[in-house]
mmCIF file with all atom_site columns, C-alpha atoms in Angstrom:
data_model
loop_
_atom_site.group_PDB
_atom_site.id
_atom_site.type_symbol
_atom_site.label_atom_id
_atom_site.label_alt_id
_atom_site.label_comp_id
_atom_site.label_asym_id
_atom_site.label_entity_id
_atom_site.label_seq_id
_atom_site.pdbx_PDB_ins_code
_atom_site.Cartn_x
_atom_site.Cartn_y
_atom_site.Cartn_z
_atom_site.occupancy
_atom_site.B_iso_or_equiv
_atom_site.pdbx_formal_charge
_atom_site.auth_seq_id
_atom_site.auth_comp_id
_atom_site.auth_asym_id
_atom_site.auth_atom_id
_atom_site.pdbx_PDB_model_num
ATOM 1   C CA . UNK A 1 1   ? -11.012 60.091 14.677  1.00 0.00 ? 10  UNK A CA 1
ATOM 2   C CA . UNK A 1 2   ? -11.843 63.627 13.220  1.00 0.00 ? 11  UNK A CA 1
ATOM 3   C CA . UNK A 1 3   ? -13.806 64.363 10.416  1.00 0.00 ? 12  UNK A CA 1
ATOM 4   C CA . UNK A 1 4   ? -12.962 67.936 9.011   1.00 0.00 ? 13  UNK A CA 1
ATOM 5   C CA . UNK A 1 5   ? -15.484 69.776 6.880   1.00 0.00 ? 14  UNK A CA 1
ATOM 6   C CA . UNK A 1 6   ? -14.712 72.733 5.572   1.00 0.00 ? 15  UNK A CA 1
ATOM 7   C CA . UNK A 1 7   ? -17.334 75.759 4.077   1.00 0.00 ? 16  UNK A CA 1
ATOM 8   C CA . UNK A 1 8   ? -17.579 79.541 2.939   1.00 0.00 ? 17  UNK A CA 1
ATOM 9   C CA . UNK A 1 9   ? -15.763 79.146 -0.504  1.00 0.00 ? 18  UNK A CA 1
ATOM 10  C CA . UNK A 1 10  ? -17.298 80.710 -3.419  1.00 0.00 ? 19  UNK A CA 1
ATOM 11  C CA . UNK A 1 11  ? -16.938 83.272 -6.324  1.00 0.00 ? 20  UNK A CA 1
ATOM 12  C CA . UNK A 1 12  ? -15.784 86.734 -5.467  1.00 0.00 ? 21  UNK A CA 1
ATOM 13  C CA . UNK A 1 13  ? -13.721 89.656 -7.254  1.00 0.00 ? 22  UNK A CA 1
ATOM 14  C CA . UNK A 1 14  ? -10.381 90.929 -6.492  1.00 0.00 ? 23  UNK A CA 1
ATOM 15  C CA . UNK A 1 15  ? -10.484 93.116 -3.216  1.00 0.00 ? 24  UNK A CA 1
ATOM 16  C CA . UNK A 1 16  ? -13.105 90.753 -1.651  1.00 0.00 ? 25  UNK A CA 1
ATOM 17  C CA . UNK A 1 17  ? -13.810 89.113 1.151   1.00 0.00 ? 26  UNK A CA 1
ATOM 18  C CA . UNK A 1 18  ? -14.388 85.850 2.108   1.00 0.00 ? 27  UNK A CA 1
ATOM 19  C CA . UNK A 1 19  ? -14.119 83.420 5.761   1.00 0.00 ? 28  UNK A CA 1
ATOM 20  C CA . UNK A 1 20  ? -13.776 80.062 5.351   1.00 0.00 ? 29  UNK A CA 1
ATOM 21  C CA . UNK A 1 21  ? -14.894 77.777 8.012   1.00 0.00 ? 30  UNK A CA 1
ATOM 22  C CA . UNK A 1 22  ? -13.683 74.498 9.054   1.00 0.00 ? 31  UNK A CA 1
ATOM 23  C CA . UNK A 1 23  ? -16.467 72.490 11.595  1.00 0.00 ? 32  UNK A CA 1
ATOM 24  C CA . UNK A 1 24  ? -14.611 69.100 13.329  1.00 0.00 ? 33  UNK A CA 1
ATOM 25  C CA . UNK A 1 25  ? -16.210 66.467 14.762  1.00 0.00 ? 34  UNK A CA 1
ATOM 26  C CA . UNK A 1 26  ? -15.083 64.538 17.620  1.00 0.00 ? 35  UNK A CA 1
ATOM 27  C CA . UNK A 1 27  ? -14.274 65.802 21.371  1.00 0.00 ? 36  UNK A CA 1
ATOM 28  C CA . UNK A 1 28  ? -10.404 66.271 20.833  1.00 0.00 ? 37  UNK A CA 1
ATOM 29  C CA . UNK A 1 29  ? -10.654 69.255 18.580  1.00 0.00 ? 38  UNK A CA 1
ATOM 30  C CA . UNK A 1 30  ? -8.906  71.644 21.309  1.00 0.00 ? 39  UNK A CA 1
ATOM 31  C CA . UNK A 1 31  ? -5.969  69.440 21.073  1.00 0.00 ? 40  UNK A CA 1
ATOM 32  C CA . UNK A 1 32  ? -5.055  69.645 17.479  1.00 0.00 ? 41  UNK A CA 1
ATOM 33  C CA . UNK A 1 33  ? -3.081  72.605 16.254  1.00 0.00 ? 42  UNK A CA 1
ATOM 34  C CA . UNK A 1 34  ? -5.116  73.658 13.086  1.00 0.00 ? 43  UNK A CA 1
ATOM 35  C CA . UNK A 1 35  ? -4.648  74.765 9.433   1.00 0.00 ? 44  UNK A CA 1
ATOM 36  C CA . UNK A 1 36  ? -4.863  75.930 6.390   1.00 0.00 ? 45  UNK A CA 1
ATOM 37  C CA . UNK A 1 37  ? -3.741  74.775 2.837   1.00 0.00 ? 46  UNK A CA 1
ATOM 38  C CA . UNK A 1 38  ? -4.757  75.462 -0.800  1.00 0.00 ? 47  UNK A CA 1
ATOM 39  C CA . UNK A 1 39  ? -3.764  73.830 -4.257  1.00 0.00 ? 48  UNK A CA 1
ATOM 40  C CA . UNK A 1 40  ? -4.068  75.872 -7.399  1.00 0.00 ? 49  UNK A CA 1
ATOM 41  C CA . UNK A 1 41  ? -5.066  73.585 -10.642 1.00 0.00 ? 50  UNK A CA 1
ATOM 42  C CA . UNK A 1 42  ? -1.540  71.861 -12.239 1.00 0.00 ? 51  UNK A CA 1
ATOM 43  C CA . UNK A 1 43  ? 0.310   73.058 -8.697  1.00 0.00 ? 52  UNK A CA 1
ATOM 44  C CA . UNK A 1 44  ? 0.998   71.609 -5.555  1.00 0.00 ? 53  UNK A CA 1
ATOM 45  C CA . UNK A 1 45  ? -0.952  72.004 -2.125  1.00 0.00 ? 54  UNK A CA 1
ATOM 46  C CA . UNK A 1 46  ? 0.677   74.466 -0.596  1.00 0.00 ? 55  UNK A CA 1
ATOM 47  C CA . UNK A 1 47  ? 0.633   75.753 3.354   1.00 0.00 ? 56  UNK A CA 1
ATOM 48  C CA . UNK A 1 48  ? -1.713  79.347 3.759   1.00 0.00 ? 57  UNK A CA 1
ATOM 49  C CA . UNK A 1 49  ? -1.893  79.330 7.830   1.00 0.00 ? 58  UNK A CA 1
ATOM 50  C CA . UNK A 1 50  ? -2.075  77.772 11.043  1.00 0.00 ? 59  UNK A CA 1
ATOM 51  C CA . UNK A 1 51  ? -2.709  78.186 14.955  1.00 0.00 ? 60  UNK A CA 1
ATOM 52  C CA . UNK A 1 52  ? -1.748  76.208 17.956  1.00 0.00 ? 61  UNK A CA 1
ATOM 53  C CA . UNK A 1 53  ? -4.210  74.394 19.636  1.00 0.00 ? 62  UNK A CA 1
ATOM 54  C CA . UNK A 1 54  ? -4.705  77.442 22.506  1.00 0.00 ? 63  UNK A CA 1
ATOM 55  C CA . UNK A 1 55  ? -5.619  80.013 19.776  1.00 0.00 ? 64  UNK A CA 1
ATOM 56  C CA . UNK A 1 56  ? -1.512  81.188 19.897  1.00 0.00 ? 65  UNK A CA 1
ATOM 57  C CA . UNK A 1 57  ? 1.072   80.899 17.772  1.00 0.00 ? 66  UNK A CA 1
ATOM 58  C CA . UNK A 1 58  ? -0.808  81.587 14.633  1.00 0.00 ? 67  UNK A CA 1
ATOM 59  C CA . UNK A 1 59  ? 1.916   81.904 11.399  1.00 0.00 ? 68  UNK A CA 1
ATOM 60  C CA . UNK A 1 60  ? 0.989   82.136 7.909   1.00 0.00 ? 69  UNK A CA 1
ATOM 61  C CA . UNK A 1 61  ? 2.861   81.810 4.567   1.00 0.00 ? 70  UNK A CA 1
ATOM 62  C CA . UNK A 1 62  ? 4.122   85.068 3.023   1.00 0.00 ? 71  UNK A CA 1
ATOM 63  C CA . UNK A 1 63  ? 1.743   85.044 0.625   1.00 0.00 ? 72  UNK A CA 1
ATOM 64  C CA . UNK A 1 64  ? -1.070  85.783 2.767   1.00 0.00 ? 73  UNK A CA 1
ATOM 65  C CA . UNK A 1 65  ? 0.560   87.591 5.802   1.00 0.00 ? 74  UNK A CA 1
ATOM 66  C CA . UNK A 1 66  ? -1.505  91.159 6.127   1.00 0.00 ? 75  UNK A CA 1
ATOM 67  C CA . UNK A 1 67  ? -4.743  90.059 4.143   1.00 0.00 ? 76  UNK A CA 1
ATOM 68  C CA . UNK A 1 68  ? -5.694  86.824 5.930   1.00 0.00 ? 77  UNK A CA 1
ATOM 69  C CA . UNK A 1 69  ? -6.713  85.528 9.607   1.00 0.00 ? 78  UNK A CA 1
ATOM 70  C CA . UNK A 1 70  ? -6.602  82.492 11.037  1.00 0.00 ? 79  UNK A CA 1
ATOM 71  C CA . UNK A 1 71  ? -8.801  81.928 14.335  1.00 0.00 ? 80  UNK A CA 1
ATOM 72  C CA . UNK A 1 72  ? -10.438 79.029 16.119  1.00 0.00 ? 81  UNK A CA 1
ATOM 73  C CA . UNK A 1 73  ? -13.474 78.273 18.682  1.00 0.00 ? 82  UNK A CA 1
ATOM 74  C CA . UNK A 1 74  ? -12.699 75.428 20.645  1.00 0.00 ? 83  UNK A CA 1
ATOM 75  C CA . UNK A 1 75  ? -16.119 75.558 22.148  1.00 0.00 ? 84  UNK A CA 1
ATOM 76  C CA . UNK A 1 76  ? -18.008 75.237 18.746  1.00 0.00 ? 85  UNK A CA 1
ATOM 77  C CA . UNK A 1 77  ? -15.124 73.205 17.704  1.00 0.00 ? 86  UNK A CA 1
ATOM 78  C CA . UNK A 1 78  ? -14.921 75.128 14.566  1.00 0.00 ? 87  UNK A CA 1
ATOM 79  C CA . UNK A 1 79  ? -11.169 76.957 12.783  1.00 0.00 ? 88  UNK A CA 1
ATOM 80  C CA . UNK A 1 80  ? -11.486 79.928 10.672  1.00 0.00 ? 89  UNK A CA 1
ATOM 81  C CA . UNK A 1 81  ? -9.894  81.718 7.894   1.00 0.00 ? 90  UNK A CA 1
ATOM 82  C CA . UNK A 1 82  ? -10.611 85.385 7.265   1.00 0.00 ? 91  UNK A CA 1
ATOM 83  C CA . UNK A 1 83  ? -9.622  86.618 3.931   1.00 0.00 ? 92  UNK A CA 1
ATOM 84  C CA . UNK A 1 84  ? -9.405  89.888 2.503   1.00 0.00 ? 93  UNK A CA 1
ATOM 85  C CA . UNK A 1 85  ? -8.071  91.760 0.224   1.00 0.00 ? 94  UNK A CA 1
ATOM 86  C CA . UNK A 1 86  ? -8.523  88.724 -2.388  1.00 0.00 ? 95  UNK A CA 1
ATOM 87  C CA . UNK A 1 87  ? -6.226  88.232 -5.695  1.00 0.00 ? 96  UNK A CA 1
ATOM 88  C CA . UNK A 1 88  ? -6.875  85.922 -8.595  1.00 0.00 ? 97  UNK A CA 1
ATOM 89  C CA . UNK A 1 89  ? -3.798  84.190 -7.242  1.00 0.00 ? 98  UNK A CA 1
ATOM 90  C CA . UNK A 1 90  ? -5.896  83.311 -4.253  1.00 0.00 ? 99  UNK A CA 1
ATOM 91  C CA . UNK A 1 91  ? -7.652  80.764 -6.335  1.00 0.00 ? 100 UNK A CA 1
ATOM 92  C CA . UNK A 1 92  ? -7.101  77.655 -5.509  1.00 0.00 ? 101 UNK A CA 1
ATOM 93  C CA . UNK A 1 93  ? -8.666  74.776 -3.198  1.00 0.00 ? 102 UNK A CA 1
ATOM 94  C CA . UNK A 1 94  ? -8.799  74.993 0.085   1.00 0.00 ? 103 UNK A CA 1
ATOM 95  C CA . UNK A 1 95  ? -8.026  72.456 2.955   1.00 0.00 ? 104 UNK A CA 1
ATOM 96  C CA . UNK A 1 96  ? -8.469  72.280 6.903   1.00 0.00 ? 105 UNK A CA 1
ATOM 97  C CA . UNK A 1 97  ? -6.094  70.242 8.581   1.00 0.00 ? 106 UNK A CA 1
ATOM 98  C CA . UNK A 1 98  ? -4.991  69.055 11.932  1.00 0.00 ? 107 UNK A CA 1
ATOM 99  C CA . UNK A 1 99  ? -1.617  67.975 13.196  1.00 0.00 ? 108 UNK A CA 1
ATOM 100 C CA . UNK A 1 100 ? -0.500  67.043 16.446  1.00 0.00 ? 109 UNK A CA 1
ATOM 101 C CA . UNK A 1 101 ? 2.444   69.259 15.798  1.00 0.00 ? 110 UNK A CA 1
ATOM 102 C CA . UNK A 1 102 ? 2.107   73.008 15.772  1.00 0.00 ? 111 UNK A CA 1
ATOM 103 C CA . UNK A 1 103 ? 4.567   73.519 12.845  1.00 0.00 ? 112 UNK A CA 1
ATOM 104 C CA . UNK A 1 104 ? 1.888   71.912 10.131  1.00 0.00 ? 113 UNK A CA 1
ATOM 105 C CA . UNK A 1 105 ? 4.171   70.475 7.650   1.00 0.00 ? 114 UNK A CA 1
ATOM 106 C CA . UNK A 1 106 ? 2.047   68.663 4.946   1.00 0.00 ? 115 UNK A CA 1
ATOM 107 C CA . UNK A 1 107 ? 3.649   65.305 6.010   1.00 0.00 ? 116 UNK A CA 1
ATOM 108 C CA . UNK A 1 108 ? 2.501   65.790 9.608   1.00 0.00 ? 117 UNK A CA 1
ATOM 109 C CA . UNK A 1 109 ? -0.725  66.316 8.801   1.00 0.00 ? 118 UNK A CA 1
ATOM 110 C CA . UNK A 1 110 ? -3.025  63.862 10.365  1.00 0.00 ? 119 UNK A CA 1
ATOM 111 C CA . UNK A 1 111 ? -6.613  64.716 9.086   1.00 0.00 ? 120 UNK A CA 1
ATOM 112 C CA . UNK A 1 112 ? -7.599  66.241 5.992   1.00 0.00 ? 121 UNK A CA 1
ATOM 113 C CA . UNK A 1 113 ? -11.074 68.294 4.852   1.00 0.00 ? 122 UNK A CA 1
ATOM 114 C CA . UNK A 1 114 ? -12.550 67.625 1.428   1.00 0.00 ? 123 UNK A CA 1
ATOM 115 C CA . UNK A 1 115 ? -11.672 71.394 0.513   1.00 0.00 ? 124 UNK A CA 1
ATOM 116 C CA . UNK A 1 116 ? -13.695 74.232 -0.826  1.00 0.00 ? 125 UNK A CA 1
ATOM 117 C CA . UNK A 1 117 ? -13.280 76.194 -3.805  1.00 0.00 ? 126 UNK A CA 1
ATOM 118 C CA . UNK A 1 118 ? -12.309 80.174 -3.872  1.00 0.00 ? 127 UNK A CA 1
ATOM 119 C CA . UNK A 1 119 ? -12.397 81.652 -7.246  1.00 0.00 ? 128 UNK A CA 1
ATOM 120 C CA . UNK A 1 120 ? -11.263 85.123 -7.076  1.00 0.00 ? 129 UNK A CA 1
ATOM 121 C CA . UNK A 1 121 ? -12.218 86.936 -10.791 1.00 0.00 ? 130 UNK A CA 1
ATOM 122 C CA . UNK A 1 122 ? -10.203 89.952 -11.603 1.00 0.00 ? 131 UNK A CA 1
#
């Protein structure tokens, strides 16, 4: 079992900055590959990022490619997303998850966060 809590979310204006953080319990962390979704009120969750379980293979929706970062610390058992370069668009939700498979589609998604709220203001 892993338990997925996510932090960092907050208020900031367009061109801002924020890093999310995602802290898992349990000793298997290093085995998961690890990601990132949001959901937008009245839309769907959508994927934002993810990395393999080695720190490699890190992809990201197009949406997102240039402004954000995804990285992880095995050792503090902790995932990261760095964003920059914020948009009101950016507002939405947003999830950890971990899979067992390194291509992160929603339905192989095996643990969920409770998600934290970015609000980006224009």
């Amino acid at each position: 079992q892993v338990q997925l809590v996510e932090s960092g979310g907050g208020l900031v204006q367009a061109g801002g900055s924020l890093r999310l953080s995602c802290a898992a319990s349990g000793r298997t962390f290093s085995s998961y590959a690890m990601g990132w979704f949001r959901q937008a009120p009245g839309k769907e969750r959508e994927f934002v990022a993810r990395i393999a379980w080695n720190g490699g293979n890190t992809y990201y929706a197009d949406s997102v490619k240039g402004r954000f970062t995804i990285s992880r610390d095995n050792a503090k058992n902790t995932v990261y997303l760095q964003m920059n370069s914020l948009k009101p668009e950016d507002t939405a939700v947003y999830y950890c998850a971990a899979s067992t498979s390194v291509t992160m589609r929603p339905a192989e998604v095996i643990y969920w966060g409770q998600g934290t709220q970015v609000t980006v203001s224009s």
